[in-house]
JSON list of C-alpha atoms in Angstrom, two decimals:
[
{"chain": "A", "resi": 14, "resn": "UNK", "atom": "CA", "xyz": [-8.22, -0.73, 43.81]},
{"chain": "A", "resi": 15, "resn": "UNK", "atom": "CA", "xyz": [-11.23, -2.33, 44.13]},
{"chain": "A", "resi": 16, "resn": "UNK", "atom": "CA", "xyz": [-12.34, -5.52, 45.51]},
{"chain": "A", "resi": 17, "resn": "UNK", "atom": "CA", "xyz": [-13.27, -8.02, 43.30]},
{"chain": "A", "resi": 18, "resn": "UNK", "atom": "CA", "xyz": [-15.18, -10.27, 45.50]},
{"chain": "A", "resi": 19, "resn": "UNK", "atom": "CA", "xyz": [-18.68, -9.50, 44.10]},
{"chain": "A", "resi": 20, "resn": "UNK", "atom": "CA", "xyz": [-17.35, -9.92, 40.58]},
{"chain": "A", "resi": 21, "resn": "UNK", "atom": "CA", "xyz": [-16.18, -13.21, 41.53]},
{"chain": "A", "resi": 22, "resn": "UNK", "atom": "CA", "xyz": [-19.33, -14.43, 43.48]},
{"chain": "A", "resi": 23, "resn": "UNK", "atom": "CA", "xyz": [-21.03, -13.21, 40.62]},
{"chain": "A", "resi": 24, "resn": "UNK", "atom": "CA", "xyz": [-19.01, -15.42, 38.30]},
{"chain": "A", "resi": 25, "resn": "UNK", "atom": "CA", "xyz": [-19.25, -18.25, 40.43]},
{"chain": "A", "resi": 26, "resn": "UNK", "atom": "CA", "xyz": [-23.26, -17.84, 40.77]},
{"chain": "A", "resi": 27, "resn": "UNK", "atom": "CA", "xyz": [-23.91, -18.00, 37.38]},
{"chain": "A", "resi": 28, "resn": "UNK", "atom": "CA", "xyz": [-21.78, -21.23, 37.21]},
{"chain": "A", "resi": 29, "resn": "UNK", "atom": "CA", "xyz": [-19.11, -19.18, 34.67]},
{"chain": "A", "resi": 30, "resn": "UNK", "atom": "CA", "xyz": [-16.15, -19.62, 37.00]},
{"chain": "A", "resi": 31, "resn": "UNK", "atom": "CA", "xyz": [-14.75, -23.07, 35.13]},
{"chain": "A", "resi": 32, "resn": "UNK", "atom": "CA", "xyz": [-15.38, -21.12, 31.93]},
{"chain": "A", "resi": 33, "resn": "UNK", "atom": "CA", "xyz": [-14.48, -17.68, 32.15]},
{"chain": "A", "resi": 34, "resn": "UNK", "atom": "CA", "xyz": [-11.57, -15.24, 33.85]},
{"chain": "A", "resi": 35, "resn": "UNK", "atom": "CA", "xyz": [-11.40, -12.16, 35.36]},
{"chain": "A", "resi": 36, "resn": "UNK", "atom": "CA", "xyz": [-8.78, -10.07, 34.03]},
{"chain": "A", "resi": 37, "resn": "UNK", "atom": "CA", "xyz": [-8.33, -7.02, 36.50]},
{"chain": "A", "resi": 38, "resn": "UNK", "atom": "CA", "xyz": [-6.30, -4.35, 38.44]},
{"chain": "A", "resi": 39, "resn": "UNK", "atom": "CA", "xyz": [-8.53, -4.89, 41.40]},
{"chain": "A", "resi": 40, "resn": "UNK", "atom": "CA", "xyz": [-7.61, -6.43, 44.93]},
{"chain": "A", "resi": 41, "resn": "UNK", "atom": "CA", "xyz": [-8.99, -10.16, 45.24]},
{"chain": "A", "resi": 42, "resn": "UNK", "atom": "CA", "xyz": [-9.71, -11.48, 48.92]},
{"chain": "A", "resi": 43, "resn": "UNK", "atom": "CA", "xyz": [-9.57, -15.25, 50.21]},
{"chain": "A", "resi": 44, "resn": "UNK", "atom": "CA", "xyz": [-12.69, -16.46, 48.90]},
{"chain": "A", "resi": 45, "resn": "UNK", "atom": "CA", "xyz": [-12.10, -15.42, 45.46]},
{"chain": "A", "resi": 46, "resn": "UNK", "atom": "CA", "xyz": [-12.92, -18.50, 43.06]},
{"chain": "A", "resi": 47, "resn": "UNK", "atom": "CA", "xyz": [-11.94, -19.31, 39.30]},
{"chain": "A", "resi": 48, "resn": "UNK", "atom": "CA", "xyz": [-9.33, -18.09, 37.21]},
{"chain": "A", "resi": 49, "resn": "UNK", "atom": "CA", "xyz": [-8.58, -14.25, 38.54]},
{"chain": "A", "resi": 50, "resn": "UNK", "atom": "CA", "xyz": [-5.84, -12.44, 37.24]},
{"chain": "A", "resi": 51, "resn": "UNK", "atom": "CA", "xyz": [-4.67, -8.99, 39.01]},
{"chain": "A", "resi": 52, "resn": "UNK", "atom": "CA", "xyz": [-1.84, -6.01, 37.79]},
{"chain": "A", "resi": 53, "resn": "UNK", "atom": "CA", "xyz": [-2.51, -6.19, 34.23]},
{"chain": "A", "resi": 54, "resn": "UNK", "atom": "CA", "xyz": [-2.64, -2.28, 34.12]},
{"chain": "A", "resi": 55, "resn": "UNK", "atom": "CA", "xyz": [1.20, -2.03, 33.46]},
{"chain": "A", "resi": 56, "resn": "UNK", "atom": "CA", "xyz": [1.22, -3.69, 30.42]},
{"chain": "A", "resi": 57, "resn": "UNK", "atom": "CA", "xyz": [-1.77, -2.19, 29.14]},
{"chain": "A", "resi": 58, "resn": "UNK", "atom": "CA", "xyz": [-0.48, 1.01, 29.92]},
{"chain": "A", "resi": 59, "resn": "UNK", "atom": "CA", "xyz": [2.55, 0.56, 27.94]},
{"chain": "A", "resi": 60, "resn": "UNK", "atom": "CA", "xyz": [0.76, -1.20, 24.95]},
{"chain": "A", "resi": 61, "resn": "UNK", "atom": "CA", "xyz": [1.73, -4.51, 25.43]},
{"chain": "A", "resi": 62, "resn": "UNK", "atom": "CA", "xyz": [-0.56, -6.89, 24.05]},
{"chain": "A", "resi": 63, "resn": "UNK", "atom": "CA", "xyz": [-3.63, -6.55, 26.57]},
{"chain": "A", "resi": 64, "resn": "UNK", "atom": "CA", "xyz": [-3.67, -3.03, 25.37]},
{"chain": "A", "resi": 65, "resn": "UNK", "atom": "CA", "xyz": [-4.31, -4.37, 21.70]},
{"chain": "A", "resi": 66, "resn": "UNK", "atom": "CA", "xyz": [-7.17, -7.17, 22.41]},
{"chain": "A", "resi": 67, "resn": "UNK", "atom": "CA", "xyz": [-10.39, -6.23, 20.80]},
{"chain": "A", "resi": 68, "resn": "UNK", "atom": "CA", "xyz": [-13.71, -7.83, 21.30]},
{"chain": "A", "resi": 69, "resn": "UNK", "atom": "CA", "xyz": [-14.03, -10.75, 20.12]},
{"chain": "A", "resi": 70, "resn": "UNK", "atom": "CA", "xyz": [-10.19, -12.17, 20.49]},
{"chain": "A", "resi": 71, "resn": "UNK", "atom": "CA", "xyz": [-9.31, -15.58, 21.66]},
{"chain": "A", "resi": 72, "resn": "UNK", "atom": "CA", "xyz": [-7.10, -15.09, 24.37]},
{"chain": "A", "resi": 73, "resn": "UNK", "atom": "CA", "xyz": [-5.47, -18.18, 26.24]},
{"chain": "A", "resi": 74, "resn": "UNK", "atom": "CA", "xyz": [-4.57, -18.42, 29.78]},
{"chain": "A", "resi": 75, "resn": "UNK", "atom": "CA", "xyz": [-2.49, -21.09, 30.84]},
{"chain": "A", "resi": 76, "resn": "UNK", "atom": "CA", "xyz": [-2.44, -20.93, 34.79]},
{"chain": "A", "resi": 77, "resn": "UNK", "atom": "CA", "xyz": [0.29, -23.40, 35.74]},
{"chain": "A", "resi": 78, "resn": "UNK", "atom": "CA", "xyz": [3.10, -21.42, 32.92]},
{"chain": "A", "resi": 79, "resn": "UNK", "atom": "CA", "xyz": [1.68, -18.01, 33.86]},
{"chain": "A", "resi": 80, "resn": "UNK", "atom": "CA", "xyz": [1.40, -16.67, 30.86]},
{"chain": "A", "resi": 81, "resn": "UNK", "atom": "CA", "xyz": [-1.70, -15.00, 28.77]},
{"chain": "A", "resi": 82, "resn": "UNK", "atom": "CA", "xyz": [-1.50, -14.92, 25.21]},
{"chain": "A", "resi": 83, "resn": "UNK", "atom": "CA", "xyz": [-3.56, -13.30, 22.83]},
{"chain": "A", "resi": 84, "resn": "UNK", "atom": "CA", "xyz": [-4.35, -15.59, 19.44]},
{"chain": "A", "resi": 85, "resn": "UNK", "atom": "CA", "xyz": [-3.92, -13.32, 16.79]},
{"chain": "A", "resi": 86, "resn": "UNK", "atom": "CA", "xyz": [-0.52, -12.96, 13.90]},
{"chain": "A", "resi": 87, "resn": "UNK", "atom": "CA", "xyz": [2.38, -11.00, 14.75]},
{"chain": "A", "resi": 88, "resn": "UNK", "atom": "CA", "xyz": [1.47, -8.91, 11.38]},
{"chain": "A", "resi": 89, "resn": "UNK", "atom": "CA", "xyz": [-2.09, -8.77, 12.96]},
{"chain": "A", "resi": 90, "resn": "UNK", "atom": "CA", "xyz": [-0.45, -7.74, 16.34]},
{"chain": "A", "resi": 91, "resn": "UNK", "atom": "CA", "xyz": [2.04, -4.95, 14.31]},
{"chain": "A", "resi": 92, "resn": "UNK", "atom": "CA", "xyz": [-0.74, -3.37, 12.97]},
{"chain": "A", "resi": 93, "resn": "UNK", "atom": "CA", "xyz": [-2.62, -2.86, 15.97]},
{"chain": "A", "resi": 94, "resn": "UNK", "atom": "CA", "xyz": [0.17, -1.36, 17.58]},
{"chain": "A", "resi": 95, "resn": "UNK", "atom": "CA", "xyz": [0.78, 1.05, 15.00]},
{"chain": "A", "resi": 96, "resn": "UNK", "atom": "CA", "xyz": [-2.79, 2.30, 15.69]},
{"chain": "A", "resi": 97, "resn": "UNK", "atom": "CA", "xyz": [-2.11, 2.75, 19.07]},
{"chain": "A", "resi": 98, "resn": "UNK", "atom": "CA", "xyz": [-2.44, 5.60, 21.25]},
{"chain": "A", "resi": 99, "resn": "UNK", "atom": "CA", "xyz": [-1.58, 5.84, 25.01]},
{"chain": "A", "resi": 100, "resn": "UNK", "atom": "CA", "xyz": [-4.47, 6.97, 26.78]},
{"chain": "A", "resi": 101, "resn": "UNK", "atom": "CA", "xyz": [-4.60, 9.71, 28.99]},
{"chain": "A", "resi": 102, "resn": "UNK", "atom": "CA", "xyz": [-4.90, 9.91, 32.60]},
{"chain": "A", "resi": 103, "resn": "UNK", "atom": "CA", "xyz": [-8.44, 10.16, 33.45]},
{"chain": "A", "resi": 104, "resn": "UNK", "atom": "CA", "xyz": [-6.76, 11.88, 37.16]},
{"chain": "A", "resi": 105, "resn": "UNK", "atom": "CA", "xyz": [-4.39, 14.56, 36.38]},
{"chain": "A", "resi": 106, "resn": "UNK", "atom": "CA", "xyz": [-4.17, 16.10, 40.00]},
{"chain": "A", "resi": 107, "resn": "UNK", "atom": "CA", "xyz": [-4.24, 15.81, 43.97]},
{"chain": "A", "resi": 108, "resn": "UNK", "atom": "CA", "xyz": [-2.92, 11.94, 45.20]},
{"chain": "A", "resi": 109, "resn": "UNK", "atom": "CA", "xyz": [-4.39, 9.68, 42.31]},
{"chain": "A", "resi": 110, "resn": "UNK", "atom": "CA", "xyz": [-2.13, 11.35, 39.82]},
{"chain": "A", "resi": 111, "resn": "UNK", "atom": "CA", "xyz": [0.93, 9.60, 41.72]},
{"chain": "A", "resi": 112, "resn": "UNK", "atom": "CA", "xyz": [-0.64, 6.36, 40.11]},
{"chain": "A", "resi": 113, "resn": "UNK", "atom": "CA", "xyz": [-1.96, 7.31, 37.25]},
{"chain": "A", "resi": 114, "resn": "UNK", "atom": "CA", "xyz": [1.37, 6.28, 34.89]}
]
């Protein structure tokens, strides 16, 4: 896991942090800023929704329910999930494989 602290300053540099999120499986420290959202690997993994989002999707984040939706039609959302394919593990040996799904 990596540390998202220069992602974040970065973010926060360019005066994005009020406007856009960081969606991530990396750690975040105490000086993390803006809207930072960790763990999203399981789902993805296991084609929930994140594992369908495509460029150019509205996705909402509403902090105080904790929840992330994507904006697109359950028909829209059925198709995509037809389509999809479980990646495979990039690691298939040695100690990284024990987290690789």
């Amino acid at each position: 896991m990596r540390e998202m602290l220069n992602p974040t300053s970065v973010l926060t540099g360019m005066g994005l942090d009020k406007s856009v999120a960081l969606l991530t499986d990396g750690r975040f420290s105490g000086a993390t800023q803006g809207a930072c959202i960790g763990h999203i690997s399981p789902e993805a993994r296991e084609g929930g929704n994140i594992a369908l989002i495509k460029e150019g999707d509205i996705i909402e984040i509403d902090i105080p329910k904790r929840t992330i939706n994507v904006k697109l039609t359950e028909e829209e959302l059925d198709k995509r999930r037809k389509a999809w394919k479980c990646p495979a593990p990039k690691v298939k040996s040695g100690y990284l494989a024990r987290y690789a799904y």
